PDB file of C-alpha atoms in Angstrom:
ATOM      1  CA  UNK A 271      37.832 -85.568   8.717  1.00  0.00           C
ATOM      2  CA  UNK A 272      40.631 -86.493   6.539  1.00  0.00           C
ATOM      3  CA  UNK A 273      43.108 -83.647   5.547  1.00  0.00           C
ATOM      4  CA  UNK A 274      43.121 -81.946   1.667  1.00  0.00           C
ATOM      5  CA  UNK A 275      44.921 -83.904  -0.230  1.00  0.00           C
ATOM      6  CA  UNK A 276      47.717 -81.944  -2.136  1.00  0.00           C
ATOM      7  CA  UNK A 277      47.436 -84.232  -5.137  1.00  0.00           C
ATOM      8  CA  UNK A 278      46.523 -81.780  -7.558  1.00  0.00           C
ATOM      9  CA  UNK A 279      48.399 -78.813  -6.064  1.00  0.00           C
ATOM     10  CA  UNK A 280      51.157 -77.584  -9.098  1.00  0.00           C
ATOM     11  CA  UNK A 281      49.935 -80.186 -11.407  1.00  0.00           C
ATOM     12  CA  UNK A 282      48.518 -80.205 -14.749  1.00  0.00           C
ATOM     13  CA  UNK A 283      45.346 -81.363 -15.158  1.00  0.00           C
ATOM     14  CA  UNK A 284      43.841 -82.665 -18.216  1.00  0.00           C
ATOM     15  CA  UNK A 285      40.381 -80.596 -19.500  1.00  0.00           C
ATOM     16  CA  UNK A 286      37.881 -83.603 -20.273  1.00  0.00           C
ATOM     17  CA  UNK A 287      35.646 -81.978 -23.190  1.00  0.00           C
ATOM     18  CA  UNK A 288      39.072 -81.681 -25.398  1.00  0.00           C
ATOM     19  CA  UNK A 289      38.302 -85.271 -26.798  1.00  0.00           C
ATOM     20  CA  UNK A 290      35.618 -85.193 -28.609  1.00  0.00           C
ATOM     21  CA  UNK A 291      36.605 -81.767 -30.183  1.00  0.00           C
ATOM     22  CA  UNK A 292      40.212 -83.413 -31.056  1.00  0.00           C
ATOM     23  CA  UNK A 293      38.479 -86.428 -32.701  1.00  0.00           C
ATOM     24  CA  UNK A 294      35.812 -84.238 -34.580  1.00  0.00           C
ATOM     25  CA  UNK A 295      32.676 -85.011 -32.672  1.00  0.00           C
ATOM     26  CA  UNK A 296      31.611 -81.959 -31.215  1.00  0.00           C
ATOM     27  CA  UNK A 297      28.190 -80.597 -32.346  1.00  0.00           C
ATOM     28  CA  UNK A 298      27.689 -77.261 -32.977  1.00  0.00           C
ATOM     29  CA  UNK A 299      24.241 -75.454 -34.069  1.00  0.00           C
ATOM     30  CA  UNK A 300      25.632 -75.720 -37.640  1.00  0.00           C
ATOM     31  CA  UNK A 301      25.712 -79.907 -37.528  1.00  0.00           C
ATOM     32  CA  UNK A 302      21.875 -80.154 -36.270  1.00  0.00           C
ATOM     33  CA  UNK A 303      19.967 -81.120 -39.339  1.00  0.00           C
ATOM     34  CA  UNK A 304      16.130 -81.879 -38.784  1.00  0.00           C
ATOM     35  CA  UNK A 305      14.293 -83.779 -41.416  1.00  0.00           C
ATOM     36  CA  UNK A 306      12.681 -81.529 -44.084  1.00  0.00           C
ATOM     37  CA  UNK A 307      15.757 -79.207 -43.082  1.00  0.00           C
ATOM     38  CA  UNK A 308      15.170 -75.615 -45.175  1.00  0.00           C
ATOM     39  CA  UNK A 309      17.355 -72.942 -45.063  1.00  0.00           C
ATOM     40  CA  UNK A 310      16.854 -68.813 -44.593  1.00  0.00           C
ATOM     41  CA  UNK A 311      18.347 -65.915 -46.190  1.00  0.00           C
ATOM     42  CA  UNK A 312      18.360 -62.403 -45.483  1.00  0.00           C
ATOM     43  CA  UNK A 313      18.742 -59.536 -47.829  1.00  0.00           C
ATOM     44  CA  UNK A 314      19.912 -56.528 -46.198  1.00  0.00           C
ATOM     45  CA  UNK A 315      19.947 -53.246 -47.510  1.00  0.00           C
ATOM     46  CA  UNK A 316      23.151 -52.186 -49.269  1.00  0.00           C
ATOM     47  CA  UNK A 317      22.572 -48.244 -47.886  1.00  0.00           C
ATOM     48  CA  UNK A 318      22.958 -47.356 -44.427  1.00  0.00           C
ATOM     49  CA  UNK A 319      20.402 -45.854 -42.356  1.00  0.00           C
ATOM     50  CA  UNK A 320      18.204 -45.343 -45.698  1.00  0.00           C
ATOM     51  CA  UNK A 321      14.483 -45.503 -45.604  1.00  0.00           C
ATOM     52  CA  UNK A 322      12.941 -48.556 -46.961  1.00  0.00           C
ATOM     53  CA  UNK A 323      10.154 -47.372 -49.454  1.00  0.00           C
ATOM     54  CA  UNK A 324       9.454 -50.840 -51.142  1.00  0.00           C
ATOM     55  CA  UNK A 325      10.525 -54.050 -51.401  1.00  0.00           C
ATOM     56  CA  UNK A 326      10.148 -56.179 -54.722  1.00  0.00           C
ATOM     57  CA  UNK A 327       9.501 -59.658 -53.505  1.00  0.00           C
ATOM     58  CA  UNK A 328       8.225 -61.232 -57.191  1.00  0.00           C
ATOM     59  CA  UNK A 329      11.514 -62.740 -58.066  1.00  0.00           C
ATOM     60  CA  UNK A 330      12.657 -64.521 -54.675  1.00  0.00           C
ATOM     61  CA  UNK A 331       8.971 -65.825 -54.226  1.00  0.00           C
ATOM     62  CA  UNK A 332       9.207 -67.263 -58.219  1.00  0.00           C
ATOM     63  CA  UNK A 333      12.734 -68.908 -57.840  1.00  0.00           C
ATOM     64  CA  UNK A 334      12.953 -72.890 -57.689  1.00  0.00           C
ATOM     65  CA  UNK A 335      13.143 -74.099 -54.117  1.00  0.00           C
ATOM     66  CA  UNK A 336      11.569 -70.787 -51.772  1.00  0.00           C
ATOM     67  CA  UNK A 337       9.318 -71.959 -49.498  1.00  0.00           C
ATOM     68  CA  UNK A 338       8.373 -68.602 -48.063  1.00  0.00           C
ATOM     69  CA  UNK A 339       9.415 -64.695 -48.466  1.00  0.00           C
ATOM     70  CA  UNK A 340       8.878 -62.419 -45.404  1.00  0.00           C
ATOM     71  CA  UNK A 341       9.361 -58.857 -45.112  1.00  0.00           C
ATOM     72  CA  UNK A 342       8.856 -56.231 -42.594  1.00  0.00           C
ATOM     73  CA  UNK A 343       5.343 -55.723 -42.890  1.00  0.00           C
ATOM     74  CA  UNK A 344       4.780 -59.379 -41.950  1.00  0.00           C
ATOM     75  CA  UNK A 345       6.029 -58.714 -38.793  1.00  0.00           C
ATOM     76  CA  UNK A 346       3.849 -55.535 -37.805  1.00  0.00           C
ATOM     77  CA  UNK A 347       1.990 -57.105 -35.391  1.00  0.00           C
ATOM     78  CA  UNK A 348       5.174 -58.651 -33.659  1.00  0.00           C
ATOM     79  CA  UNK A 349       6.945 -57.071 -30.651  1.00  0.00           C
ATOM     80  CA  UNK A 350      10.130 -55.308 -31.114  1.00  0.00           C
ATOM     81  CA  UNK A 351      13.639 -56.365 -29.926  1.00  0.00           C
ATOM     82  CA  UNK A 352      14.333 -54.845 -26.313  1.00  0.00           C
ATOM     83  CA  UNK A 353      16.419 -51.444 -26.333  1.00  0.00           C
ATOM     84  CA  UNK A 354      19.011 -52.862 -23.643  1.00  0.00           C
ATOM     85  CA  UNK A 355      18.690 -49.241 -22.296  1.00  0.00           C
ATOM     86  CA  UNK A 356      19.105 -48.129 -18.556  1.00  0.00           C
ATOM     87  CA  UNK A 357      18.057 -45.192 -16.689  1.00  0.00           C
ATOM     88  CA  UNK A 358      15.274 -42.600 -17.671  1.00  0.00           C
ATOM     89  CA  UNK A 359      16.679 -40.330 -20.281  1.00  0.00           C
ATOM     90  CA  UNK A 360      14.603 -37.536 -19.756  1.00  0.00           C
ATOM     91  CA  UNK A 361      15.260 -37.271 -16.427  1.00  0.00           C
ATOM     92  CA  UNK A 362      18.936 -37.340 -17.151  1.00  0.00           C
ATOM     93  CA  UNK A 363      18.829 -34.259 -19.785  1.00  0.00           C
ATOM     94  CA  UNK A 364      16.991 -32.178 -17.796  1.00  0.00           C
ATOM     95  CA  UNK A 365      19.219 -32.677 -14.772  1.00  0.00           C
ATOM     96  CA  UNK A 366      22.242 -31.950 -16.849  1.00  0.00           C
ATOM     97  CA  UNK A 367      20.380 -29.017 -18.345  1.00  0.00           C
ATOM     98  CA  UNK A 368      19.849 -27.595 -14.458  1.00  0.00           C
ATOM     99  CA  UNK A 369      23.291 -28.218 -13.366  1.00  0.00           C
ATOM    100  CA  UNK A 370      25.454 -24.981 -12.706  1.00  0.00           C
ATOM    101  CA  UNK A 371      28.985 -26.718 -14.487  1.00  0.00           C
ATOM    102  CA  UNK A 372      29.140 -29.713 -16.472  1.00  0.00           C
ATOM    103  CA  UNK A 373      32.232 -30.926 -17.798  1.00  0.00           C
ATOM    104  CA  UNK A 374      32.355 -32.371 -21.530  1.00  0.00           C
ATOM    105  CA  UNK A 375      35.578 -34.629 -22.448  1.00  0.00           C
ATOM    106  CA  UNK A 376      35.893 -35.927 -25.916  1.00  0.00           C
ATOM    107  CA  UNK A 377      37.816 -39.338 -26.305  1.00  0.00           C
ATOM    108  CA  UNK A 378      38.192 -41.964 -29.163  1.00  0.00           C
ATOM    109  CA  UNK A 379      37.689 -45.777 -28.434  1.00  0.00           C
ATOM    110  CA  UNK A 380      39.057 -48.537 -30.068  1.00  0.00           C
ATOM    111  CA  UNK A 381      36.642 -50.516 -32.521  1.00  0.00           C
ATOM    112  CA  UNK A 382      36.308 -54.065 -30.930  1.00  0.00           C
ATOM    113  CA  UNK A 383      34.568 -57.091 -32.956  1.00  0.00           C
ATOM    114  CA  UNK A 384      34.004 -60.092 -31.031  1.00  0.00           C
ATOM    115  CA  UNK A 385      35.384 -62.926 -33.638  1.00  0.00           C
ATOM    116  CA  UNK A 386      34.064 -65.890 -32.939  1.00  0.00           C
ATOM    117  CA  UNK A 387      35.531 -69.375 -34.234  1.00  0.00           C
ATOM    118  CA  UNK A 388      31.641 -70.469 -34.899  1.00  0.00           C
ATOM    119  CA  UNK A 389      29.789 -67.052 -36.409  1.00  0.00           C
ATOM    120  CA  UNK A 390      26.302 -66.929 -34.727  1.00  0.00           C
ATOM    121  CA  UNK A 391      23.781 -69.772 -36.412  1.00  0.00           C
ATOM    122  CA  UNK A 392      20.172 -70.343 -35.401  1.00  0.00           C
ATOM    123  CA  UNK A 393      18.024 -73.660 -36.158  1.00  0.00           C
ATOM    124  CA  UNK A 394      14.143 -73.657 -35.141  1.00  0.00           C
ATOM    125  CA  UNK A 395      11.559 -75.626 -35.846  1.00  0.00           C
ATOM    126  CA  UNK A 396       8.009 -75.847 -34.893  1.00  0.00           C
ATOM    127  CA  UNK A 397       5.699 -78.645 -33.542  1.00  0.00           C
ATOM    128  CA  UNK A 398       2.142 -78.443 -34.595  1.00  0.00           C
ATOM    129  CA  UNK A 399       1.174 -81.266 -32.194  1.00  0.00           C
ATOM    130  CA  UNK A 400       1.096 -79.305 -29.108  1.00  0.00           C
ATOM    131  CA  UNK A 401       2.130 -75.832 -30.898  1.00  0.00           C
ATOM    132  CA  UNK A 402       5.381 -75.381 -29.521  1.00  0.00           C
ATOM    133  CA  UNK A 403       8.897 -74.460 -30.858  1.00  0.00           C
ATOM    134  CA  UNK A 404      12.401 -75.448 -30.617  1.00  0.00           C
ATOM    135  CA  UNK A 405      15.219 -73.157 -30.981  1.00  0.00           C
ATOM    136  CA  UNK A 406      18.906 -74.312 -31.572  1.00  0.00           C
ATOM    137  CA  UNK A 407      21.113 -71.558 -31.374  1.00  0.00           C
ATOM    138  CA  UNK A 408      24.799 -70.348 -30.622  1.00  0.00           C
ATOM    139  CA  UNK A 409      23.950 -68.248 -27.614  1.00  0.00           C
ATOM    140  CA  UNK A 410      25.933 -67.904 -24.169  1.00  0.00           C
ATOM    141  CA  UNK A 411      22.705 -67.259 -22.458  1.00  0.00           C
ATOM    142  CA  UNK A 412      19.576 -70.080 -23.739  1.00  0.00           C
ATOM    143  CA  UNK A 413      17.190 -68.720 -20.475  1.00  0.00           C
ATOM    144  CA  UNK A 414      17.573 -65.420 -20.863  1.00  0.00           C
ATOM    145  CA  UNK A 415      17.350 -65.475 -24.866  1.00  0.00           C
ATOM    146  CA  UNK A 416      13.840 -68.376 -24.142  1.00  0.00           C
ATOM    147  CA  UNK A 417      12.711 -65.186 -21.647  1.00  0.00           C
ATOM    148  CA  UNK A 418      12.964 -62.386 -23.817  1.00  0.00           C
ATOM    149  CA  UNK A 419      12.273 -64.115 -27.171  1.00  0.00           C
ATOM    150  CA  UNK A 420       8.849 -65.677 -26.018  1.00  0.00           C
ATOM    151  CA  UNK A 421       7.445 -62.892 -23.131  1.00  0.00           C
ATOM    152  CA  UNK A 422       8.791 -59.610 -25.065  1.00  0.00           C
ATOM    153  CA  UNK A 423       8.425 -60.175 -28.397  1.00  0.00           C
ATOM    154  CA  UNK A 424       6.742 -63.038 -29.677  1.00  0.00           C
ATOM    155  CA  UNK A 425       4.219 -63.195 -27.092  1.00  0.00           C
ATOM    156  CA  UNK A 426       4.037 -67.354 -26.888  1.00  0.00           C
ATOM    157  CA  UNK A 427       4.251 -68.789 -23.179  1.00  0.00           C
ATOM    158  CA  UNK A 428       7.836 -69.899 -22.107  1.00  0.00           C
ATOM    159  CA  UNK A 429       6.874 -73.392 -21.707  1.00  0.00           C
ATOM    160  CA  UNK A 430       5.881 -73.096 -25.392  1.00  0.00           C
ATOM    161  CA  UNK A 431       9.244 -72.711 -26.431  1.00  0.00           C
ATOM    162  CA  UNK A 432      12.495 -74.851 -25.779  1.00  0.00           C
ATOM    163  CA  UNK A 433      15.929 -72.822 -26.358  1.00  0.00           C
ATOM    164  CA  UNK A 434      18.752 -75.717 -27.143  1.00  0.00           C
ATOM    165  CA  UNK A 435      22.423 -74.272 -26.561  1.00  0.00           C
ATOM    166  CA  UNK A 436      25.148 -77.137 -28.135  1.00  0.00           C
ATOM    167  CA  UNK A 437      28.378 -76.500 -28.488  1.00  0.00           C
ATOM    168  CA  UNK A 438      28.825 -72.795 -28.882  1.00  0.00           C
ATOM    169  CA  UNK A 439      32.489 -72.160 -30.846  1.00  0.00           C
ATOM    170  CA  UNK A 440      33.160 -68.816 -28.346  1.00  0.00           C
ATOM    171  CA  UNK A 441      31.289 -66.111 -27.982  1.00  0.00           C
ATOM    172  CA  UNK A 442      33.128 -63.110 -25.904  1.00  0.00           C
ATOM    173  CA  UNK A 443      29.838 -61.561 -25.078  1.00  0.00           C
ATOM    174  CA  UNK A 444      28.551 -61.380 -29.004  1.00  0.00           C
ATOM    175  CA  UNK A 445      26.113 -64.274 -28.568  1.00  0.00           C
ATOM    176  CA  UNK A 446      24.437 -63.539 -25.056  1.00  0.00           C
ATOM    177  CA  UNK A 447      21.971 -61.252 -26.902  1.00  0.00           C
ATOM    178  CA  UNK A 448      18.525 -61.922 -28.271  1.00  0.00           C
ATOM    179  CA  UNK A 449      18.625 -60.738 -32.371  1.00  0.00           C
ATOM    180  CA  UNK A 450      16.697 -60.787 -35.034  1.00  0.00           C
ATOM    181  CA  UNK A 451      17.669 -63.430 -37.470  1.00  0.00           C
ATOM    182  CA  UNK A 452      16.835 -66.622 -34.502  1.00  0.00           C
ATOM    183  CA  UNK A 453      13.740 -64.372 -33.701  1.00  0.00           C
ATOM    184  CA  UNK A 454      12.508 -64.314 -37.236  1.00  0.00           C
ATOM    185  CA  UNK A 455      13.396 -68.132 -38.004  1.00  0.00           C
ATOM    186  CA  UNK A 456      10.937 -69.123 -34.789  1.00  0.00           C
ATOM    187  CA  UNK A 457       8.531 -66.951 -36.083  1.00  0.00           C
ATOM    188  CA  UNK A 458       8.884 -68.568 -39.546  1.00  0.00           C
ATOM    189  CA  UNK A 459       8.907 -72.019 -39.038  1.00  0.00           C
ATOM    190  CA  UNK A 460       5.666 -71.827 -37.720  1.00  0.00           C
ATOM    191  CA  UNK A 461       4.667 -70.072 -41.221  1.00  0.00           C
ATOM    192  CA  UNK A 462       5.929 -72.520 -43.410  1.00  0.00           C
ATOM    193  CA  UNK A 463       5.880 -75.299 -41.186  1.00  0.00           C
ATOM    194  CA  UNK A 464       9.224 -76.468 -41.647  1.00  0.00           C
ATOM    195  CA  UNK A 465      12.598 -76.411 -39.649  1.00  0.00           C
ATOM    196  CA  UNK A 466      14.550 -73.501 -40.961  1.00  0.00           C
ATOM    197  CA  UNK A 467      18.155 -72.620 -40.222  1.00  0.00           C
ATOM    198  CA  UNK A 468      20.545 -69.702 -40.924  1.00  0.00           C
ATOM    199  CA  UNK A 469      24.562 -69.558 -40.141  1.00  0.00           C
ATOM    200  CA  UNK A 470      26.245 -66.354 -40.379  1.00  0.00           C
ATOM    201  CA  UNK A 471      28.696 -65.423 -43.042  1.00  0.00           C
ATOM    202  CA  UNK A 472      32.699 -64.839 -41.767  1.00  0.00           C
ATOM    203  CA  UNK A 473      32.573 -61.308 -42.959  1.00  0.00           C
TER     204      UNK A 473
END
């Protein structure tokens, strides 16, 4: 057995993905562009926390170009994001509600916003040969996104559903979460039965 070489020991040593994003040939989700590419927009509420009571679909639906308009109702019979929560809360209240001292402390945290240098972007399209989708997206975490998007809410077997992570521009934890917008653009591409894609805003 030959001994470790110290070659590399105290030596720089040059990262070998830098080229291609020095030259301008990386591909993120925003550069995939399938044929009979359409785009999505979502309108979202101007009023916090206010209750929906209708939504006037006539004009969007009439305007050159729209291919589809979707709104909550269209997704009643589709499962619900997961909560992300841990522990059984009622269990918890009562036991705090028992104990003979509990301590309360009051503290203020710092607002942090994960800035990405690519905001989050989604491209799906769906295959009506064998009825299966594929999902481009900006996520840290393709399996576990594939796993939640296709068991918990969508109901579709996993096979059923390819989850494509390219080049992701950072992330700091913001994109290893399953939301709604790559959710709804599955779900819709199946509906209109074309590729759709979405790309955040900056703000």
């Amino acid at each position: 057995m030959n001994a470790p070489t110290a070659g590399f020991i105290g030596q720089a040593v040059l990262r070998r993905e830098d080229y291609r994003f020095l030259t301008g040939n990386g591909q993120y989700t925003d550069d995939i562009v399938h044929q009979g590419q359409t785009y999505a927009v979502f309108v979202r509420s101007p009023h916090a926390h206010a209750k929906l009571l209708k939504v006037d679909t006539e004009a969007a639906r009439s305007a050159p170009g729209v291919v589809g308009v979707f709104t909550g109702e269209d997704f009643a019979n589709v499962g619900g994001l997961p909560t992300w929560a841990l522990g059984d809360k009622a269990a918890i209240d009562t036991t705090f509600a028992s104990a003979a001292h509990v301590t309360r402390l009051e503290y203020r945290n710092n607002r942090l916003i994960p800035n990405a240098i690519e905001p989050r972007a989604a491209n799906a399209i769906y295959n009506r040969s064998d009825d299966s989708y594929t999902l481009h997206v900006a996520n840290q975490n393709p399996h576990v996104e594939r796993l939640l998007m296709a068991a918990f809410v969508l109901g579709i077997p996993e096979h059923k559903l390819r989850v494509v992570a390219p080049d992701v521009g950072g992330g700091f934890g913001s994109k290893i979460f399953l939301y709604a917008e790559e959710t709804v653009l599955v779900w819709a591409s199946k509906q209109v039965n074309r590729p759709i894609k979405w790309t955040a805003e900056r703000s």
